[in-house]
Coordinates of C-alpha atoms in Angstrom, one line a residue:
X1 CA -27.9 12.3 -8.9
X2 CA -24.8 14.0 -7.9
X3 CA -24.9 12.4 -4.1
X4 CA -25.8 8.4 -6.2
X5 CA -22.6 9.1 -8.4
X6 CA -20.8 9.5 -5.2
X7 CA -21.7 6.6 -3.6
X8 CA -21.2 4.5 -6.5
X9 CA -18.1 5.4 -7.2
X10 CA -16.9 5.0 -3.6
X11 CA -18.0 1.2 -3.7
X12 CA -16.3 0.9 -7.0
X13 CA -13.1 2.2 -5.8
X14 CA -13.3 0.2 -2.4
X15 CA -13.8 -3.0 -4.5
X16 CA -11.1 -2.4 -7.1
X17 CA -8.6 -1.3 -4.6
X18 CA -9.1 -4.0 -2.5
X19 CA -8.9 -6.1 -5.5
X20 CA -5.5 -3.9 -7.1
X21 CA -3.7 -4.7 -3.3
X22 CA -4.7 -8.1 -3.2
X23 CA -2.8 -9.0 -6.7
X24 CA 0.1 -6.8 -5.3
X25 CA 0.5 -8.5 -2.1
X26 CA -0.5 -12.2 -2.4
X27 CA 1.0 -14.3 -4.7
X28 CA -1.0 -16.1 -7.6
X29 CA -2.9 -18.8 -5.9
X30 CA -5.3 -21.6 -7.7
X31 CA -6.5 -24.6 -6.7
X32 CA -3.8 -26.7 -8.3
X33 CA -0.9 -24.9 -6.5
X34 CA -0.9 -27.2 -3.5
X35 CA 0.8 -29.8 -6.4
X36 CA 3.4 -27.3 -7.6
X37 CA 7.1 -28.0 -7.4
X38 CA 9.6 -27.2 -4.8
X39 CA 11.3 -25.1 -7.7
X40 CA 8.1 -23.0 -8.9
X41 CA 7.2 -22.1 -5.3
X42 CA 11.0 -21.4 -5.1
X43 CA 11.0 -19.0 -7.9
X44 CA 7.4 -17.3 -7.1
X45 CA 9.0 -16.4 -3.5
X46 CA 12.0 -15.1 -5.0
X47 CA 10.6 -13.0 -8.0
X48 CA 7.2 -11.4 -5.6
X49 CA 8.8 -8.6 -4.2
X50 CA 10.0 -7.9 -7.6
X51 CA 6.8 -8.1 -8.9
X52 CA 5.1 -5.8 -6.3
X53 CA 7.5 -3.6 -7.4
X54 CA 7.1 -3.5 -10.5
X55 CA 3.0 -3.7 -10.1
X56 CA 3.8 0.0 -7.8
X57 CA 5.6 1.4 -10.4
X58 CA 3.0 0.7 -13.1
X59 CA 0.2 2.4 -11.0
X60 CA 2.3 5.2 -10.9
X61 CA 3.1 5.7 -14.7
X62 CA -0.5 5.1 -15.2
X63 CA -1.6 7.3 -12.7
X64 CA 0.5 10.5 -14.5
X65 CA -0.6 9.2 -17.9
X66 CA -4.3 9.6 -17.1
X67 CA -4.1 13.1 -14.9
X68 CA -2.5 14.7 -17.9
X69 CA -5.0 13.2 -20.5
X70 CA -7.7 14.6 -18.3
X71 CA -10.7 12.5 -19.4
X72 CA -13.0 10.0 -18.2
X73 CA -12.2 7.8 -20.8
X74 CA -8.5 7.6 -20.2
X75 CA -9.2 6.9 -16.4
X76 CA -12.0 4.2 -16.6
X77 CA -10.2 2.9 -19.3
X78 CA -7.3 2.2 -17.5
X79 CA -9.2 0.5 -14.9
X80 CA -11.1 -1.3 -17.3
X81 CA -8.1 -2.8 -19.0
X82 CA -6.5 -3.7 -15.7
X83 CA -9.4 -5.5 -14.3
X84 CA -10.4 -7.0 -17.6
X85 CA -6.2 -8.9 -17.3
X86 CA -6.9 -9.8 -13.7
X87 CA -10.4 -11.5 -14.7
X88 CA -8.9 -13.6 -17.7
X89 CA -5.3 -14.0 -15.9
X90 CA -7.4 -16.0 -13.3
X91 CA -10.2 -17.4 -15.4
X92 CA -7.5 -19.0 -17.7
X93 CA -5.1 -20.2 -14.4
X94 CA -7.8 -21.8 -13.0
X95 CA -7.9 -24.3 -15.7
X96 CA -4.1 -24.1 -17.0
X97 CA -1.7 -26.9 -16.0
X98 CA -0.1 -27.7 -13.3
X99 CA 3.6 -27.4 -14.7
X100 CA 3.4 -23.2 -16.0
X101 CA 5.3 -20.9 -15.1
X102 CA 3.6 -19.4 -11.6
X103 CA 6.5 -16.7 -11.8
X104 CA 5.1 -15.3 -15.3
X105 CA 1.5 -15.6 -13.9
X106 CA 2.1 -13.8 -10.5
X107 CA 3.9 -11.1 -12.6
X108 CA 0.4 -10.3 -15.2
X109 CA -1.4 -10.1 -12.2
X110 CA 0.9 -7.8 -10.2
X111 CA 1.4 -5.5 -13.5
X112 CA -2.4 -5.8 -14.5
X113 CA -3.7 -4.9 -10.7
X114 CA -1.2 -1.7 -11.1
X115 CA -2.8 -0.5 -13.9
X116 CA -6.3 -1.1 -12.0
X117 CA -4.8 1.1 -9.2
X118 CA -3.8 3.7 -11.5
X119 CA -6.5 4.0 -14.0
X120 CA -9.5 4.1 -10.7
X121 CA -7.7 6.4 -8.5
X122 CA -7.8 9.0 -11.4
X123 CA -10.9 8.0 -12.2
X124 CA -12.8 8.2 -8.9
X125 CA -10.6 10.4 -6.7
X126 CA -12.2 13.9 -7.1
X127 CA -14.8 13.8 -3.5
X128 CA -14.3 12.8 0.1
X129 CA -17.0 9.6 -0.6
X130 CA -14.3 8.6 -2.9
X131 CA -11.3 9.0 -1.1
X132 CA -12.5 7.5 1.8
X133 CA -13.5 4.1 -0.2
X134 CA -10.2 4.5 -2.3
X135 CA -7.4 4.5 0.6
X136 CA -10.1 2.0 2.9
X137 CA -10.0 -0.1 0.1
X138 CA -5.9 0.3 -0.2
X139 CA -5.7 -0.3 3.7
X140 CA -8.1 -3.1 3.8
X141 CA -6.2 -5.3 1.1
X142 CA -3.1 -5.0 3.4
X143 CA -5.3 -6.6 6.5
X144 CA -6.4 -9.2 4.1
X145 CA -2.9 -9.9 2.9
X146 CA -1.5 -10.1 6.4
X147 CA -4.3 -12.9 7.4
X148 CA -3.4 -15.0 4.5
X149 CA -2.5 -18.4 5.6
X150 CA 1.1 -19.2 5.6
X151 CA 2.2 -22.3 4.2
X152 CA 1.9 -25.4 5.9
X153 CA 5.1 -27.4 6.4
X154 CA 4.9 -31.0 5.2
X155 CA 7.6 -34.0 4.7
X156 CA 9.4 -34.9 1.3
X157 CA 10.9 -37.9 0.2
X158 CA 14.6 -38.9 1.1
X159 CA 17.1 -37.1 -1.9
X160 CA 14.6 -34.5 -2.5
X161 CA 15.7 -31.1 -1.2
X162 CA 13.5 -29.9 1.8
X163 CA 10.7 -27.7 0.7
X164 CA 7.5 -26.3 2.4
X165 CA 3.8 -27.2 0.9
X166 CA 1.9 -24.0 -0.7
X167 CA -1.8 -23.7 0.3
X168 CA -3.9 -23.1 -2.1
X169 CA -6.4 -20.7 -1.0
X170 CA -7.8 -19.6 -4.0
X171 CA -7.0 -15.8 -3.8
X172 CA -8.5 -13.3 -5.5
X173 CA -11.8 -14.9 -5.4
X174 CA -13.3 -14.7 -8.6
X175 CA -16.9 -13.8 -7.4
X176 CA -14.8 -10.2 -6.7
X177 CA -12.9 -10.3 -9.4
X178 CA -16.7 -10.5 -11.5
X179 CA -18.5 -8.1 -9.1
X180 CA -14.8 -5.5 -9.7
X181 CA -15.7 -5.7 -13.3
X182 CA -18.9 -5.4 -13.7
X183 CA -18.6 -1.7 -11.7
X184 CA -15.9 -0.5 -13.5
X185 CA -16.9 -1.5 -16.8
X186 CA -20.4 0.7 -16.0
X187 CA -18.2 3.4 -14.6
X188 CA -16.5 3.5 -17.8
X189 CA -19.7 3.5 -20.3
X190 CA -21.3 6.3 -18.2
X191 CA -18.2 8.4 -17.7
X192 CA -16.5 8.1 -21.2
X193 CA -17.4 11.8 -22.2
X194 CA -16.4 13.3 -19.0
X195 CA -13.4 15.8 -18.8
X196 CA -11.7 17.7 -16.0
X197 CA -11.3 14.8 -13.5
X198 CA -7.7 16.1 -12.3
X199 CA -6.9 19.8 -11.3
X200 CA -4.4 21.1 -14.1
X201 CA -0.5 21.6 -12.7
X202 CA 2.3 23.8 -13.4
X203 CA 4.6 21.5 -11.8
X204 CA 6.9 18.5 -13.7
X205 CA 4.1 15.5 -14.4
X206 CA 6.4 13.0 -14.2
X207 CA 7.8 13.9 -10.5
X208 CA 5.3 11.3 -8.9
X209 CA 7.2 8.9 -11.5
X210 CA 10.6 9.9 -10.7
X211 CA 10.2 10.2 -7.3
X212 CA 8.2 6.7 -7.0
X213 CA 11.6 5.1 -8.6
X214 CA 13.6 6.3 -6.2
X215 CA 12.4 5.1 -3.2
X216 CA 10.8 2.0 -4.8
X217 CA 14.2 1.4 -6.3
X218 CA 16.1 2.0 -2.7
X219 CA 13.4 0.0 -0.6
X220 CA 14.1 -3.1 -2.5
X221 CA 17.8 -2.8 -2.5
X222 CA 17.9 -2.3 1.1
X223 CA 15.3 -4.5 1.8
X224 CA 17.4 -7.8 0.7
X225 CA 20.6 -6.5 1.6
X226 CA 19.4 -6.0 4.9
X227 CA 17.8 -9.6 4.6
X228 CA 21.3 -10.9 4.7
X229 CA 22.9 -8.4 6.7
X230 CA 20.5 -8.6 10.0
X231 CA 23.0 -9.4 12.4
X232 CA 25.1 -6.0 12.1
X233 CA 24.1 -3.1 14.0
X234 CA 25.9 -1.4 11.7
X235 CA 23.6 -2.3 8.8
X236 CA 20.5 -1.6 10.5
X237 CA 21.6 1.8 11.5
X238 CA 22.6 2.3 7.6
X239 CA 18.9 0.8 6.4
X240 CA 17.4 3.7 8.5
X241 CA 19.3 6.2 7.2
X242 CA 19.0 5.1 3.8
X243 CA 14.7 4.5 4.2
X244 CA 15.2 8.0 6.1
X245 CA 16.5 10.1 3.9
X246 CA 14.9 8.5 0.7
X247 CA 11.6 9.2 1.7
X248 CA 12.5 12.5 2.7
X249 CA 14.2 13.3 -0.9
X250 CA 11.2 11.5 -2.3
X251 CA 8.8 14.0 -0.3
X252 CA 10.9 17.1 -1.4
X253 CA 10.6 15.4 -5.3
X254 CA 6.7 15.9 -5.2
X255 CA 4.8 19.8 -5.7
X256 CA 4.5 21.4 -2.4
X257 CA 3.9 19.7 0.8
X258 CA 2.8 16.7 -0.8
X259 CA 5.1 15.1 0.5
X260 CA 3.4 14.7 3.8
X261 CA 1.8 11.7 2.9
X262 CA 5.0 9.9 1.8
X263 CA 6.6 10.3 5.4
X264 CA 3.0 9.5 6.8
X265 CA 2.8 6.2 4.6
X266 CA 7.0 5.1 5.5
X267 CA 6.2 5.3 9.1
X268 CA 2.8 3.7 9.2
X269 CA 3.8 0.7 7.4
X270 CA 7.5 0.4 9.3
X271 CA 5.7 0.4 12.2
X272 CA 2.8 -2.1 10.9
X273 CA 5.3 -4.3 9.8
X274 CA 7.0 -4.2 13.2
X275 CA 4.1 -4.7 15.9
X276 CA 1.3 -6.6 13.8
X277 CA 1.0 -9.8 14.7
X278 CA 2.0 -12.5 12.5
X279 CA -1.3 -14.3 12.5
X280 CA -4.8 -13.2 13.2
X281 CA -8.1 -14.9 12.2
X282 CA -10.3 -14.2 9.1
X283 CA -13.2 -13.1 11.0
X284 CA -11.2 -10.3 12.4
X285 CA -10.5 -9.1 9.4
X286 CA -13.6 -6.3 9.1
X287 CA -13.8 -5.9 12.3
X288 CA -9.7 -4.1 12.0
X289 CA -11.2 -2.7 8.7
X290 CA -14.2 -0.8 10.2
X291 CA -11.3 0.5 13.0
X292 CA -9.6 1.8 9.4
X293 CA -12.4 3.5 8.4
X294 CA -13.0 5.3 11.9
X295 CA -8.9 6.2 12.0
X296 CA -9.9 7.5 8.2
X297 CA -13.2 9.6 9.4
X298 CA -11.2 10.8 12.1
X299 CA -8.5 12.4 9.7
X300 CA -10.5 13.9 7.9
X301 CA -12.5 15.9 10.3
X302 CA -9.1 16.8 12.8
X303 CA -6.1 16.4 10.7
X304 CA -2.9 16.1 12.6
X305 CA 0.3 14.5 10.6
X306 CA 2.5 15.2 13.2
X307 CA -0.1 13.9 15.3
X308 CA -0.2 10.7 13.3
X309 CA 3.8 10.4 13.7
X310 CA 3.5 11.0 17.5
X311 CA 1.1 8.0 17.9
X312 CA 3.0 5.8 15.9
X313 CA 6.4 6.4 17.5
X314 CA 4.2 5.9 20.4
X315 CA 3.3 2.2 19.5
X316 CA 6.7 1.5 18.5
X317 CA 8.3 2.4 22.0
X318 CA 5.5 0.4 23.7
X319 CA 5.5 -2.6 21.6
X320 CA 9.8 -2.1 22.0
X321 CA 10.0 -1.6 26.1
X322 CA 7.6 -3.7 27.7
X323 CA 6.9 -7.5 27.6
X324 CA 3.0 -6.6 27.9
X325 CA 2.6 -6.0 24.2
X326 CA 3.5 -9.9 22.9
X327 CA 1.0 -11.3 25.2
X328 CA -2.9 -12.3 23.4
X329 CA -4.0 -9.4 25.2
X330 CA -1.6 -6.7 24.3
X331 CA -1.5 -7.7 20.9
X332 CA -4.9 -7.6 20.1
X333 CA -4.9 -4.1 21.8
X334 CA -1.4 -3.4 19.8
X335 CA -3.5 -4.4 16.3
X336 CA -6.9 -2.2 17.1
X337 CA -4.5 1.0 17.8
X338 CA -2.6 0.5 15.1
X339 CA -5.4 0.1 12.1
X340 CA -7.1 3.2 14.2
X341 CA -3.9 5.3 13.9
X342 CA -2.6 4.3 10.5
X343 CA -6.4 5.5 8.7
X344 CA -6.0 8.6 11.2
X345 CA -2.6 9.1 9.1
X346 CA -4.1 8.5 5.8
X347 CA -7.1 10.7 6.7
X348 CA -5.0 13.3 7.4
X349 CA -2.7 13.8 4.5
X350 CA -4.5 15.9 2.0
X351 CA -2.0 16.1 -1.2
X352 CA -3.6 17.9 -3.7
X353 CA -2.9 15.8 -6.3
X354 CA -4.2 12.3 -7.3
X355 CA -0.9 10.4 -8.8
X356 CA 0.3 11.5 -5.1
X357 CA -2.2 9.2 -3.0
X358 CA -1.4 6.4 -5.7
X359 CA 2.6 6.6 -4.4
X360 CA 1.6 6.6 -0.8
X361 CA -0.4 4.0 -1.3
X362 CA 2.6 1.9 -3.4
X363 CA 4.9 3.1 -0.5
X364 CA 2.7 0.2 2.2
X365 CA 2.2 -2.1 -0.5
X366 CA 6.2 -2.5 -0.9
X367 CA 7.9 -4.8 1.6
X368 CA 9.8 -2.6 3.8
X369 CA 12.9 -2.6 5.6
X370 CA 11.7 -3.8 9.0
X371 CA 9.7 -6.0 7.6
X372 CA 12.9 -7.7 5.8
X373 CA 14.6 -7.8 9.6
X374 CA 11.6 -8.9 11.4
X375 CA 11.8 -11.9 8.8
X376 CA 15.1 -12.5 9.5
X377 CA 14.8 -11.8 13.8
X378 CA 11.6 -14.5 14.1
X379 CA 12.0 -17.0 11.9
X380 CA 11.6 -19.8 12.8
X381 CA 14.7 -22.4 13.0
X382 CA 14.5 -25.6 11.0
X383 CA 15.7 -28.7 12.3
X384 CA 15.8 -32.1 9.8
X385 CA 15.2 -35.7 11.5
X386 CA 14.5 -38.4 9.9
X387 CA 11.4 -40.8 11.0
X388 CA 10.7 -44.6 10.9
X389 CA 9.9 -44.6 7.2
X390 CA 12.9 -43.0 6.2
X391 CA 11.2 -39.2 5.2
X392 CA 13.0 -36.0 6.2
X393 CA 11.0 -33.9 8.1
X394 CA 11.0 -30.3 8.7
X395 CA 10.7 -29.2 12.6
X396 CA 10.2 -25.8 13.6
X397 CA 11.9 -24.4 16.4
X398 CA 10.4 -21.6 18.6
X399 CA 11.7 -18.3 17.7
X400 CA 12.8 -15.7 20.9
X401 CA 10.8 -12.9 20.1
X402 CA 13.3 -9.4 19.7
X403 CA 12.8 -5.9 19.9
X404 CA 14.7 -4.7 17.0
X405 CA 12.3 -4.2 14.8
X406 CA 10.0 -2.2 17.2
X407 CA 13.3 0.2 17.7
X408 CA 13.9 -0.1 14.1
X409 CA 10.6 1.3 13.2
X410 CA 10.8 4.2 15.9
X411 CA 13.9 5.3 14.8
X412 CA 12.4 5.6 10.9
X413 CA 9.2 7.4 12.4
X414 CA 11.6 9.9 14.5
X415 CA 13.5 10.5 11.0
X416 CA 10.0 11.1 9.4
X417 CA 9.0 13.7 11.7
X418 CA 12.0 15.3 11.4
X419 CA 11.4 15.3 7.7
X420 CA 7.9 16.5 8.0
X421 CA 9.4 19.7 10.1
X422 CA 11.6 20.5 7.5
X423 CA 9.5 19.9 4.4
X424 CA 7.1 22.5 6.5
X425 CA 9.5 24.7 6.9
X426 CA 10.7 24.7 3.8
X427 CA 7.3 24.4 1.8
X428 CA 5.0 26.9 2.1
X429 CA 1.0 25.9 2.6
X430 CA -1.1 25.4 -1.0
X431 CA -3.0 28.6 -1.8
X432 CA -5.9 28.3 -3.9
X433 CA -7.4 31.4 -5.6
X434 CA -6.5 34.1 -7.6
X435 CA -3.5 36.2 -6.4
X436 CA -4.4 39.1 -4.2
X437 CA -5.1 42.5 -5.2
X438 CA -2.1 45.0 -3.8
X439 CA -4.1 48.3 -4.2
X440 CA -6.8 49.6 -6.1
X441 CA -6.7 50.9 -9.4
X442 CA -8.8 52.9 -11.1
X443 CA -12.6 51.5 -11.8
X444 CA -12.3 49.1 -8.7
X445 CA -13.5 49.6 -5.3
X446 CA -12.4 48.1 -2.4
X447 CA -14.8 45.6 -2.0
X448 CA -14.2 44.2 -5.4
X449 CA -10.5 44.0 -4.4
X450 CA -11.8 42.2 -1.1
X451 CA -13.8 39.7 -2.9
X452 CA -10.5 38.4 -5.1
X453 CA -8.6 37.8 -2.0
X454 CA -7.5 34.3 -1.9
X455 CA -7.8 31.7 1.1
X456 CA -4.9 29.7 1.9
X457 CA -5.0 26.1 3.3
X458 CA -2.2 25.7 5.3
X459 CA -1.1 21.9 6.0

């Protein structure tokens, strides 16, 4: 029973975090979108990272509420209510006009696949099955957000502003979005008596909160400054240090060395967001997941976060120094490495508690800093003509590929190794047990005293 629990629960936490990452990172998508305005796909763009945010910050909040409740109920619940939003948010778009608000709609679902994220990692998070389905899940939405298609540029009328055409790709599909809650709503009937799901702490609850809106809060802020700020040196070098030392001040915010995970997740995803490629086909998409689940397996059994910066740094240089790495074939090997060593690093932090894996996993759901230059180094350049009939067309012009945001993300992986020295230095290793037993006192022998020694798990 115990070992068909597990298993269970691991599929249900796969599904509903792939589900949670997917209504993060994509924006709302139905069939009708194709027909939406120039100025509802201009105000979607410009509120989604907002949304994500706010999504990330939910999960949190909700991730805290249900650890200190303690009880199935609370958990499942959670997860319940958030996939329950998500079903009828896209049962009712899908037959909603044309001319709503896609703005409002993208931010339900970003807020309602938060409080999925929060409610199931509390819920589930309490074996290694789970875990491992929980942060594959989290990792796998990110693949299937990077091999979304991007939109298609089309021609507009003369006197109408220049705008690009939104594919509709009907994202999340709803056969998930029924399977998702189905699961959770039997996960919920069967555990709704259950207590003790969460380890009890001495420490603030609300630091994963506080510490989450920090670096959510300086992430965004330097993200779109940077977006307009690209062409500085100066403001690059000032985005590292800023990502740098928030994540470092956000590591040293959480009990213990925690904090490993949030260095871990800031360098994975600065250097994801700096070597993957910018299109890949769907059928690769489990293929790099499986390679996920390996990097994952691999954690677990020989953890090594300073390991797991080592590699990534290593990636970065390569994918920065040599011309090898932008062909098809370095690419491809670029992409395999990288899913293997980003689940290596997410198999090998072990915080000890749940709320803390819910900000690491926020942390490569956010748009990050590199990402915001990368945007800015290769985009494309748009040149207007005009044709025969009289239509403005939009033409793309090559971009030069640049190595800034390869030396960009090596230079925030550096700072986060140097942060994981010195939260290791200045962190002692989690000892579980009962304290040990200076000398013996009347009544006890030694061997009693020996059995009450405590083992210590140093990370």
């Amino acid at each position: 029973m115990a070992t068909n629990r597990s298993v269970f629960e691991m599929v249900t936490a796969f599904l509903a975090m792939m589900v949670a990452g997917m209504s993060l990172l994509l924006p709302i998508d139905f069939p009708w979108t194709s027909g939406a305005t120039a100025v509802q796909l201009d105000l979607l763009a410009y509120s989604l990272p907002r949304s994500i945010a706010a999504g990330c910050l939910i999960a949190l909040i909700v991730a805290v509420f249900a650890t200190t409740i303690n009880h199935g109920l609370a958990a499942w619940g959670s997860a319940s209510c958030g996939i329950v939003i998500l079903f009828l948010n896209h049962l009712i778009g899908h037959f909603s006009n044309p001319t709503g608000s896609m703005s409002t709609v993208n931010f339900l679902d970003s807020v309602a696949g938060g409080i999925l994220l929060g409610g199931i990692a509390t819920a589930v998070l309490h074996g290694r099955l789970q875990v491992f389905g929980w942060t594959l899940g989290a990792l796998g939405s990110v693949v299937v957000g990077a091999a979304a298609p991007l939109s298609a540029v089309g021609e507009v009328g003369v006197r109408t502003a220049p705008h690009t055409d939104w594919p509709a790709v009907d994202s999340i599909p709803m056969w998930l979005l029924l399977v998702t809650l189905v699961l959770v709503g039997i996960g919920t009937f069967v555990n709704r008596n259950r207590q003790g799901l969460e380890r009890r702490t001495v420490e603030l609850p609300l630091a994963p909160v506080v510490a989450g809106v920090l670096f959510v809060g300086v992430t965004l802020l330097v993200s779109e400054w940077l977006a307009r700020h690209a062409d500085s040196t100066t403001a690059i070098v000032l985005a590292v240090v800023a990502t740098v030392l928030s994540s470092f001040v956000t590591a040293m915010l959480l009990p213990r060395r925690d904090g490993i995970l949030v260095l871990l997740a800031v360098a994975a995803i600065a250097v994801d967001s700096a070597i993957q490629p910018p299109t890949f086909p769907h059928w690769s998409i489990w293929p790099i997941v499986a390679v996920i689940g390996v990097g994952l397996i691999l954690g677990f059994r020989i953890p090594g976060p300073m390991t797991a910066l080592v590699l990534l740094a290593g990636l970065a240089g390569w994918s920065a120094a040599t011309e090898h790495s932008k062909t098809p074939i370095g690419t491809t090997v670029s992409g395999v490495l990288l899913a293997l060593v980003v689940g290596y690093a997410f198999g090998s932090a072990s915080p000890r508690y749940n709320p803390t894996r819910v900000l690491g996993v926020t942390i490569v759901l956010l748009p990050s800093v590199v990402l915001a230059l990368r945007d800015h180094v290769d985009r494309d350049d748009l040149a207007a003509g005009t044709s025969d009939a009289g239509h403005w067309h939009i033409l793309p012009v090559p971009a030069v590929d640049s190595p800034t945001p390869d030396w960009t993300a090596l230079a925030i992986t550096a700072g986060c190794a140097a942060g994981l020295l010195a939260l290791r230095h200045w962190r002692a290793p989690v000892v579980y047990g009962p304290p040990p037993v200076e000398a013996d006192t009347p009544g006890t022998s030694r061997a009693t005293s020996a059995s009450h020694r405590p083992k210590s798990a140093g990370r």
